[in-house]
Amino acid sequence: MSVFPNLIAGEAAPVLEAMRNINPSDTRDIIGEYAIASCQDVETAIAAAAQAFPLWSRTNALQRFEILDRIGTEVGARSSEIGDMLAREEGKTLKEATAEVLRAGQLFKFFAAEAYRANSEGLPSVRDQIGLAVTREPIGVVGVITPWNFPIAIPAWKIAPALAYGNTVVFKPAELVPGSAWMLADIINRSGLPKGVFNLVMGHGSVVGDAIVSSPTVAGVSFTGSTRVGKAIGHALFERGARMQLEMGGKNPLIVLDDAPLELAVDCALQGAFFSTGQRCTASSRLIVTPGIHDAFVARLIERMKALAIGDARDPGTDIGPVVSEAQLAIDERYLEIGRMEGACLAHGGERLNRKTPGHYLNPALFTQTTNGMTINRDEIFGPIAAVIPARDYDEALAISNDTEAGLSSGIVTQSAKIIRHFRDHAEAGMIQVNLPTAGMDFHAPFTGRKQAGYGPAEKGSYARDFFTAVKVTHERFV
Ligand code: NAD
């Protein structure tokens, strides 16, 4: 089996060590071997990116547009092939995986056009004969560190703006899912970028990620991952005065009020909590339900959960694929046990499932009769497990929804325009979903979390420029 190499300064780097990429739907299926970068490899990649920066930062908008647009076109054209790899290595369904790849292509195209809009601003001065300009400059070498659950969309929404605004990149994908990230990196590497502008270094976070975070040459790091790792990275970056953009864990509420259309509420809960095997930072893990609809909602949700097809991610009939790894499955099972021990009622699911192939299959689980203080409603589980929390009325539901250390996505199902407006203004989250699942955002909209879910400027959309550029203010006396 040939080994997929790191891509440094436009070349395949020599491979000293490699790791296996294993299919969670069939653990006998070894997808490929992927190089593990050494600290020396990371240093070489960072040096190449630093060397390429002066040239790339001065390229004109048309050159950047054409390269990013070309990348977007190839990613989109190969969505089935890359989507198949994504489903095979991560375990989300083919439909979800292909949609993610298409989104990655669209993100490159969006940021291709952003290259034309990386604008500066002239302000009127308050003094006579003085000019005042605010200009934007790329920040330099950017480290991009990404999680396993969106192995192509998240890298795309970090790498594309980094390049569009004139930065150079050292990219470290999650070690569990290097396959689709490698395919993206290969496309970027062949897109016509000058050597060193983009570099791929795969491997373990504690070595490769840490080497990026601690390098004095890396001007900023855009990280998505767990709150624990994000905080540790944040401390290190702050110490050396580097920029940071940290997107971290969620514990997202979906409020269902008495006036909610039942089937819509159940759709939102089912989609938000369990699709992509519940492995989304925006998953609806807390379902906060008022008394008038509670029993009907729970009964119908369980009915719908029973009808879900759980199986091989690449089987077209599958609704929910496997959990990503044995380690994540063990975490899910531990939380199922904690939920039971703390007195929650496991109303449905939670058992391992046997399928034709050996994989990490878990029946999506629903706890009922839970309180917001229970561990299952405090910690991000990151699996197909949701809990119903009864609430007296909207006011109590809102208070419960805001009672979390994470503030990523927050949803509500109701027909009341008054409550929708109130919720939008009072939900303590970066992203609000009304009569929609808590997961699923437009690709050109900003992505941002509050409290411990996010730190630093928002990602995506035009807002991305606040991280990937630095502003400079010039006062000029006309002589
Ligand atoms: P993780 O924190 O374990 O790893 C994320 C990345 O950081 C990986 O590439 C990993 O190798 C790297 N890393 C680990 N230790 C490091 C270190 N010491 N220094 C530098 N890099 C290091 O997260 P994960 O398990 O891959 O992903 C799941 C988590 O990601 C969940 O908490 C989820 O909520 C979060 N997530 C958040 C968002 C968001 O936008 N808020 C989106 C997707 C996932």
Coordinates of C-alpha atoms and ligand atoms in Angstrom, one line a residue:
M1 CA 0.0 0.0 0.0
S2 CA 1.5 3.3 -1.0
V3 CA 1.7 6.0 1.6
F4 CA 0.0 9.5 1.0
P5 CA 2.8 12.0 1.8
N6 CA 2.9 15.3 3.4
L7 CA 2.9 18.2 0.9
I8 CA 5.6 20.7 1.7
A9 CA 6.7 23.6 -0.5
G10 CA 4.7 22.1 -3.4
E11 CA 6.5 18.6 -3.2
A12 CA 5.7 15.3 -1.7
A13 CA 7.9 15.1 1.4
P14 CA 9.8 11.9 2.3
V15 CA 7.8 9.6 4.6
L16 CA 9.4 8.4 7.8
E17 CA 6.3 7.2 9.6
A18 CA 2.7 6.6 8.7
M19 CA -0.7 6.0 10.2
R20 CA -3.7 3.9 9.0
N21 CA -7.0 5.4 8.0
I22 CA -9.7 2.9 9.0
N23 CA -13.3 2.7 7.8
P24 CA -15.7 3.0 10.8
S25 CA -18.4 1.2 8.8
D26 CA -16.1 -1.8 8.3
T27 CA -13.0 -1.9 10.4
R28 CA -11.4 -4.5 8.1
D29 CA -11.2 -1.9 5.4
I30 CA -7.9 0.0 5.6
I31 CA -8.5 3.0 3.4
G32 CA -4.8 4.0 3.2
E33 CA -1.7 4.9 5.0
Y34 CA -0.9 8.6 5.6
A35 CA 2.4 10.1 6.5
I36 CA 3.0 11.4 10.0
A37 CA 5.0 14.6 10.0
S38 CA 8.0 15.0 12.2
C39 CA 8.7 18.3 14.1
Q40 CA 11.4 18.8 11.4
D41 CA 8.8 18.5 8.7
V42 CA 6.6 21.1 10.4
E43 CA 9.6 23.4 10.7
T44 CA 10.4 23.0 7.0
A45 CA 6.7 23.6 6.0
I46 CA 6.6 26.8 8.2
A47 CA 9.9 28.0 6.7
A48 CA 8.5 27.4 3.2
A49 CA 5.3 29.3 4.0
A50 CA 7.3 32.2 5.4
Q51 CA 9.5 32.3 2.3
A52 CA 6.5 32.3 0.0
F53 CA 4.7 35.0 2.0
P54 CA 6.2 38.2 0.5
L55 CA 5.4 37.1 -3.1
W56 CA 1.9 35.8 -2.4
S57 CA 0.9 38.7 -0.2
R58 CA 1.6 41.0 -3.2
T59 CA -0.2 39.0 -5.9
N60 CA -3.1 40.8 -7.4
A61 CA -6.8 40.1 -6.8
L62 CA -7.3 38.5 -10.2
Q63 CA -4.5 36.0 -9.7
R64 CA -5.9 35.0 -6.3
F65 CA -9.4 34.8 -7.7
E66 CA -8.4 32.5 -10.6
I67 CA -6.5 30.0 -8.4
L68 CA -9.2 29.8 -5.7
D69 CA -11.9 29.6 -8.3
R70 CA -10.0 26.7 -10.0
I71 CA -9.8 24.9 -6.7
G72 CA -13.5 25.4 -6.1
T73 CA -14.3 24.0 -9.6
E74 CA -12.2 20.9 -9.2
V75 CA -13.6 20.2 -5.6
G76 CA -17.2 20.6 -6.9
A77 CA -16.6 18.5 -10.0
R78 CA -15.2 15.6 -7.9
S79 CA -17.8 15.8 -5.2
S80 CA -18.9 12.2 -5.6
E81 CA -15.4 10.8 -5.5
I82 CA -14.3 12.9 -2.6
G83 CA -17.7 12.4 -0.9
D84 CA -17.2 8.7 -1.1
M85 CA -13.8 9.0 0.6
L86 CA -15.3 11.2 3.3
A87 CA -18.2 8.8 4.0
R88 CA -15.8 5.9 4.0
E89 CA -13.4 7.4 6.5
E90 CA -15.7 9.5 8.8
G91 CA -18.9 7.5 8.7
K92 CA -21.4 10.2 7.7
T93 CA -23.8 9.2 5.0
L94 CA -22.9 9.5 1.3
K95 CA -25.6 12.2 0.9
E96 CA -24.2 14.2 3.8
A97 CA -20.6 13.7 2.7
T98 CA -21.2 14.7 -0.9
A99 CA -23.1 17.8 0.3
E100 CA -20.1 18.7 2.5
V101 CA -17.7 18.4 -0.5
L102 CA -20.0 20.6 -2.6
R103 CA -20.0 23.1 0.2
A104 CA -16.2 23.1 0.3
G105 CA -16.2 23.9 -3.4
Q106 CA -18.7 26.7 -2.9
L107 CA -16.6 28.1 -0.1
F108 CA -13.5 28.3 -2.4
K109 CA -15.6 30.1 -5.0
F110 CA -17.0 32.5 -2.4
F111 CA -13.6 33.4 -1.2
A112 CA -12.2 33.6 -4.8
A113 CA -14.6 36.6 -5.2
E114 CA -13.7 37.9 -1.8
A115 CA -10.1 38.4 -3.1
Y116 CA -11.7 41.4 -5.0
R117 CA -13.3 42.8 -1.9
A118 CA -10.4 42.7 0.6
N119 CA -11.0 46.4 0.8
S120 CA -9.5 49.3 2.5
E121 CA -11.5 52.3 3.8
G122 CA -10.9 56.0 3.7
L123 CA -12.4 58.0 6.6
P124 CA -12.9 61.7 6.8
S125 CA -10.5 63.2 9.3
V126 CA -11.7 65.5 12.1
R127 CA -8.7 67.7 11.4
D128 CA -8.1 70.0 8.4
Q129 CA -5.7 68.9 5.7
I130 CA -5.3 65.4 7.1
G131 CA -6.1 62.2 5.2
L132 CA -7.2 59.1 7.1
A133 CA -7.0 55.6 5.7
V134 CA -7.6 52.2 7.2
T135 CA -5.9 49.5 5.1
R136 CA -5.9 45.8 5.5
E137 CA -2.9 43.5 5.2
P138 CA -2.5 39.7 5.4
I139 CA -1.1 38.6 8.7
G140 CA 1.6 36.2 7.4
V141 CA 1.9 32.4 7.9
V142 CA -1.3 31.0 9.2
G143 CA -1.7 27.6 11.0
V144 CA -4.9 25.7 10.2
I145 CA -5.8 23.0 12.6
T146 CA -9.1 21.1 12.1
P147 CA -11.3 18.4 13.7
W148 CA -12.4 15.1 12.3
N149 CA -16.2 15.7 12.0
F150 CA -16.1 18.0 8.9
P151 CA -12.8 16.9 7.3
I152 CA -13.3 19.0 4.2
A153 CA -15.7 21.8 4.8
I154 CA -13.9 23.2 7.9
P155 CA -10.4 23.1 6.2
A156 CA -12.0 24.8 3.2
W157 CA -13.5 27.6 5.2
K158 CA -10.2 28.3 6.8
I159 CA -7.7 27.8 3.9
A160 CA -9.8 29.6 1.3
P161 CA -10.0 33.0 3.2
A162 CA -6.4 32.6 4.4
L163 CA -5.2 32.5 0.8
A164 CA -7.8 35.0 -0.6
Y165 CA -6.5 37.7 1.8
G166 CA -2.8 37.0 0.9
N167 CA -1.6 34.7 3.7
T168 CA 0.4 31.5 3.4
V169 CA -0.8 28.3 5.1
V170 CA 0.4 25.3 7.1
F171 CA -2.5 22.9 7.3
K172 CA -2.9 20.1 9.9
P173 CA -6.0 17.9 9.4
A174 CA -7.4 15.6 12.1
E175 CA -5.4 12.4 12.4
L176 CA -8.6 10.2 12.3
V177 CA -9.6 11.3 8.8
P178 CA -6.7 12.3 6.6
G179 CA -8.2 11.0 3.3
S180 CA -10.6 13.7 2.2
A181 CA -8.3 16.4 3.6
W182 CA -5.4 14.9 1.6
M183 CA -7.5 15.0 -1.6
L184 CA -8.3 18.7 -0.9
A185 CA -4.7 19.4 -0.3
D186 CA -3.7 17.7 -3.5
I187 CA -6.1 19.8 -5.5
I188 CA -4.8 23.0 -3.8
N189 CA -1.2 21.9 -4.4
R190 CA -1.9 21.5 -8.2
S191 CA -3.8 24.7 -8.5
G192 CA -1.0 27.0 -9.6
L193 CA -0.1 28.5 -6.3
P194 CA 3.6 29.4 -5.9
K195 CA 5.6 26.8 -4.0
G196 CA 5.3 27.1 -0.2
V197 CA 2.1 29.1 -0.2
F198 CA 0.2 26.0 0.9
N199 CA 1.6 23.1 2.9
L200 CA 0.1 20.0 4.4
V201 CA 1.5 18.3 7.5
M202 CA -0.5 15.3 8.9
G203 CA -0.1 13.6 12.2
H204 CA -0.8 13.9 15.9
G205 CA -2.1 17.1 17.5
S206 CA 0.3 16.8 20.4
V207 CA 3.3 16.8 18.0
V208 CA 2.4 18.4 14.7
G209 CA -0.3 20.7 16.0
D210 CA 1.9 21.8 18.9
A211 CA 4.8 22.5 16.6
I212 CA 2.6 24.9 14.6
V213 CA 1.1 26.5 17.7
S214 CA 4.5 27.1 19.3
S215 CA 6.4 28.3 16.2
P216 CA 7.3 32.0 16.4
T217 CA 7.0 32.2 12.6
V218 CA 3.3 31.4 12.6
A219 CA 1.5 34.7 12.9
G220 CA -1.9 33.2 13.8
V221 CA -3.8 29.9 14.2
S222 CA -7.3 29.1 13.1
F223 CA -8.4 26.1 15.1
T224 CA -11.6 24.1 15.3
G225 CA -11.9 21.3 17.8
S226 CA -12.6 20.5 21.4
T227 CA -12.9 23.2 24.1
R228 CA -10.1 21.4 26.1
V229 CA -7.6 21.6 23.3
G230 CA -8.7 25.0 22.1
K231 CA -8.1 26.5 25.5
A232 CA -4.7 25.0 25.8
I233 CA -3.8 26.3 22.3
G234 CA -5.2 29.7 23.3
H235 CA -2.9 30.0 26.3
A236 CA 0.1 29.2 24.2
L237 CA -0.8 31.6 21.4
F238 CA -1.5 34.4 23.8
E239 CA 1.9 33.9 25.5
R240 CA 3.7 34.6 22.3
G241 CA 1.3 37.3 21.0
A242 CA 0.0 35.4 18.1
R243 CA -3.5 35.8 16.7
M244 CA -6.1 33.1 17.3
Q245 CA -9.5 32.1 16.0
L246 CA -10.9 29.2 18.1
E247 CA -14.1 27.4 17.3
M248 CA -14.9 24.9 20.0
G249 CA -17.5 22.6 21.5
G250 CA -21.3 23.1 21.7
K251 CA -24.1 21.9 23.9
N252 CA -26.9 23.2 21.8
P253 CA -30.5 23.6 22.9
L254 CA -33.6 23.2 20.7
I255 CA -36.7 24.6 22.4
V256 CA -40.1 23.1 21.4
L257 CA -43.1 25.2 22.6
D258 CA -46.7 24.1 22.9
D259 CA -47.7 25.8 19.6
A260 CA -45.0 24.1 17.6
P261 CA -46.3 22.1 14.6
L262 CA -45.5 18.6 15.9
E263 CA -44.0 17.1 12.8
L264 CA -41.8 20.1 12.2
A265 CA -40.6 20.0 15.7
V266 CA -39.8 16.3 15.5
D267 CA -38.0 16.8 12.1
C268 CA -35.9 19.5 13.6
A269 CA -35.0 17.4 16.6
L270 CA -34.3 14.2 14.6
Q271 CA -32.2 16.0 12.1
G272 CA -30.4 18.2 14.6
A273 CA -29.7 15.6 17.2
F274 CA -28.9 12.4 15.3
F275 CA -27.9 13.1 11.7
S276 CA -24.2 12.9 11.0
T277 CA -24.3 10.4 13.9
G278 CA -24.8 13.4 16.3
Q279 CA -21.1 14.3 15.6
R280 CA -21.6 18.0 15.0
C281 CA -20.6 20.9 17.1
T282 CA -24.1 22.3 16.4
A283 CA -26.0 19.1 17.2
S284 CA -29.2 19.6 19.2
S285 CA -28.3 17.6 22.3
R286 CA -30.7 19.3 24.7
L287 CA -34.4 19.2 23.7
I288 CA -36.2 21.6 25.9
V289 CA -40.0 21.0 25.7
T290 CA -43.0 22.6 27.3
P291 CA -45.9 20.5 28.9
G292 CA -48.6 20.9 26.2
I293 CA -46.6 19.2 23.5
H294 CA -44.2 17.1 25.7
D295 CA -45.8 13.7 25.6
A296 CA -46.8 13.8 21.9
F297 CA -43.4 15.1 20.9
V298 CA -41.5 12.3 22.8
A299 CA -43.8 9.6 21.5
R300 CA -43.5 10.8 17.9
L301 CA -39.7 11.3 18.1
I302 CA -39.2 7.8 19.4
E303 CA -41.5 6.5 16.6
R304 CA -39.3 8.3 14.0
M305 CA -36.1 7.1 15.7
K306 CA -37.3 3.5 15.4
A307 CA -37.6 4.0 11.6
L308 CA -34.1 5.2 11.1
A309 CA -31.8 3.0 9.1
I310 CA -28.5 2.7 10.9
G311 CA -25.8 1.1 8.8
D312 CA -22.8 1.4 6.4
A313 CA -22.3 5.1 5.6
R314 CA -21.9 4.3 1.9
D315 CA -25.1 2.3 1.7
P316 CA -27.6 4.6 -0.1
G317 CA -30.4 3.4 2.2
T318 CA -28.6 4.5 5.4
D319 CA -29.9 7.4 7.5
I320 CA -27.3 7.3 10.2
G321 CA -23.7 5.9 9.8
P322 CA -21.4 4.6 12.5
V323 CA -19.7 6.4 15.2
V324 CA -16.3 7.6 14.0
S325 CA -14.0 5.4 16.1
E326 CA -14.0 2.8 18.9
A327 CA -12.6 5.5 21.3
Q328 CA -15.6 7.8 20.5
L329 CA -18.0 4.9 20.9
A330 CA -16.6 4.2 24.3
I331 CA -17.1 7.9 25.3
D332 CA -20.7 7.7 24.1
E333 CA -21.3 4.5 26.1
R334 CA -19.8 6.1 29.2
Y335 CA -22.2 9.0 28.9
L336 CA -25.1 6.6 28.5
E337 CA -24.1 4.9 31.7
I338 CA -23.7 8.3 33.5
G339 CA -27.1 9.4 32.3
R340 CA -28.7 6.2 33.7
M341 CA -26.8 6.5 37.0
E342 CA -27.9 10.2 37.4
G343 CA -31.6 9.1 37.1
A344 CA -32.4 10.0 33.5
C345 CA -34.8 7.6 31.7
L346 CA -33.3 6.0 28.6
A347 CA -36.5 6.0 26.6
H348 CA -34.9 4.7 23.4
G349 CA -31.7 3.3 21.9
G350 CA -28.2 3.4 23.2
E351 CA -27.2 -0.2 22.4
R352 CA -24.4 -1.3 20.0
L353 CA -25.8 -2.7 16.8
N354 CA -24.4 -5.6 14.7
R355 CA -24.5 -5.1 11.0
K356 CA -23.2 -7.1 8.0
T357 CA -19.7 -5.6 8.5
P358 CA -17.8 -5.0 11.8
G359 CA -18.3 -1.3 12.5
H360 CA -18.9 1.2 15.4
Y361 CA -22.7 1.1 15.2
L362 CA -24.7 2.7 18.0
N363 CA -28.5 3.0 18.1
P364 CA -29.3 6.7 18.5
A365 CA -30.4 7.3 22.1
L366 CA -33.0 9.5 23.7
F367 CA -33.1 10.3 27.4
T368 CA -36.2 11.7 28.9
Q369 CA -37.1 13.2 32.3
T370 CA -33.7 14.9 32.6
T371 CA -32.7 18.1 34.3
N372 CA -30.2 20.6 32.9
G373 CA -27.9 20.0 35.8
M374 CA -27.2 16.4 34.8
T375 CA -23.8 15.6 33.3
I376 CA -25.4 14.5 30.0
N377 CA -26.8 18.0 29.7
R378 CA -23.6 19.8 30.7
D379 CA -20.8 18.0 28.8
E380 CA -20.6 17.8 25.0
I381 CA -21.0 14.1 24.3
F382 CA -20.4 14.3 20.5
G383 CA -22.5 11.2 19.6
P384 CA -26.1 10.3 18.6
I385 CA -27.4 11.0 22.1
A386 CA -30.0 13.6 23.0
A387 CA -31.9 14.4 26.2
V388 CA -35.4 15.9 26.7
I389 CA -35.6 18.5 29.4
P390 CA -39.1 19.5 30.5
A391 CA -39.7 23.2 31.0
R392 CA -42.8 25.0 32.4
D393 CA -43.1 27.7 29.7
Y394 CA -41.1 29.8 27.3
D395 CA -39.4 31.8 30.0
E396 CA -38.1 28.7 31.8
A397 CA -37.1 27.1 28.5
L398 CA -35.1 30.2 27.5
A399 CA -33.3 30.2 30.9
I400 CA -32.5 26.5 30.6
S401 CA -31.2 27.0 27.0
N402 CA -28.9 29.8 28.1
D403 CA -27.7 27.8 31.2
T404 CA -24.6 26.3 29.5
E405 CA -20.9 27.1 29.2
A406 CA -21.1 26.8 25.4
G407 CA -23.1 29.2 23.3
L408 CA -22.8 28.0 19.7
S409 CA -26.2 27.3 18.2
S410 CA -29.6 27.7 19.7
G411 CA -32.9 26.7 18.2
I412 CA -36.6 27.2 18.8
V413 CA -39.8 25.8 17.2
T414 CA -42.8 28.0 17.6
Q415 CA -45.4 29.9 15.5
S416 CA -45.2 33.0 17.7
A417 CA -43.6 36.0 16.0
K418 CA -43.3 37.7 19.4
I419 CA -41.4 34.9 21.0
I420 CA -39.2 34.4 17.9
R421 CA -38.1 38.0 18.1
H422 CA -37.6 37.8 21.9
F423 CA -35.6 34.5 21.5
R424 CA -33.4 36.0 18.8
D425 CA -32.5 38.9 21.1
H426 CA -32.0 36.9 24.3
A427 CA -30.5 33.5 23.3
E428 CA -26.9 33.5 24.4
A429 CA -25.5 31.9 21.3
G430 CA -23.6 32.9 18.2
M431 CA -26.1 31.3 15.8
I432 CA -29.9 31.1 16.1
Q433 CA -32.2 28.7 14.2
V434 CA -36.0 29.3 14.1
N435 CA -38.1 26.4 13.0
L436 CA -35.0 24.7 11.7
P437 CA -32.5 22.2 13.2
T438 CA -29.7 23.7 15.2
A439 CA -27.2 22.3 12.7
G440 CA -26.9 23.6 9.1
M441 CA -25.8 27.1 8.1
D442 CA -25.5 28.8 4.8
F443 CA -21.9 28.6 3.5
H444 CA -21.5 32.4 3.0
A445 CA -22.8 33.3 6.5
P446 CA -20.5 33.9 9.4
F447 CA -20.0 31.0 11.9
T448 CA -19.4 32.0 15.5
G449 CA -19.8 30.8 19.0
R450 CA -20.2 32.7 22.3
K451 CA -18.9 31.9 25.9
Q452 CA -16.6 28.9 25.7
A453 CA -17.7 27.8 22.2
G454 CA -15.7 30.4 20.4
Y455 CA -12.9 32.9 20.8
G456 CA -11.7 35.4 18.3
P457 CA -13.2 36.8 15.1
A458 CA -16.0 34.9 13.4
E459 CA -15.3 32.5 10.6
K460 CA -16.8 32.4 7.1
G461 CA -18.4 35.0 5.0
S462 CA -16.9 38.5 4.7
Y463 CA -16.4 38.4 8.5
A464 CA -13.4 36.0 7.9
R465 CA -11.3 39.0 6.9
D466 CA -11.2 40.2 10.5
F467 CA -9.0 37.2 11.4
F468 CA -7.1 36.8 8.2
T469 CA -6.1 40.5 7.8
A470 CA -4.7 43.1 10.2
V471 CA -5.9 46.7 9.9
K472 CA -3.4 49.5 9.7
V473 CA -4.5 53.1 10.3
T474 CA -2.6 55.9 8.5
H475 CA -3.0 59.6 9.3
E476 CA -1.4 61.7 6.5
R477 CA -0.8 65.5 6.4
F478 CA -1.1 66.9 2.9
V479 CA 2.0 69.1 2.2
Ligands
NAD1 P1 -9.7 17.8 19.1 O1 -9.7 19.1 19.9 O2 -9.3 16.6 19.8 O3 -8.7 18.0 17.8 C1 -8.9 19.0 16.9 C2 -7.6 19.2 16.2 O4 -6.6 19.7 17.1 C3 -7.0 17.9 15.6 O5 -6.4 18.2 14.3 C4 -6.0 17.5 16.6 O6 -5.0 16.7 16.1 C5 -5.5 18.9 17.0 N1 -4.8 18.9 18.3 C6 -5.0 18.0 19.4 N2 -4.2 18.4 20.4 C7 -3.4 19.4 20.0 C8 -2.4 20.2 20.6 N3 -2.0 20.0 21.8 N4 -1.9 21.2 19.9 C9 -2.3 21.5 18.6 N5 -3.3 20.8 18.0 C10 -3.8 19.8 18.7 O7 -11.2 17.8 18.5 P2 -11.8 16.6 17.6 O8 -12.0 15.4 18.5 O9 -11.0 16.4 16.3 O10 -13.2 17.2 17.1 C11 -14.3 17.2 17.9 C12 -14.5 18.6 18.6 O11 -14.5 19.6 17.6 C13 -15.8 18.7 19.3 O12 -15.6 19.3 20.6 C14 -16.6 19.6 18.4 O13 -17.6 20.4 19.1 C15 -15.5 20.5 17.9 N6 -16.0 21.2 16.7 C16 -16.3 22.5 16.8 C17 -16.8 23.2 15.7 C18 -17.1 24.7 15.7 O14 -17.0 25.3 14.7 N7 -17.4 25.3 16.9 C19 -17.0 22.5 14.5 C20 -16.7 21.2 14.4 C21 -16.2 20.5 15.6

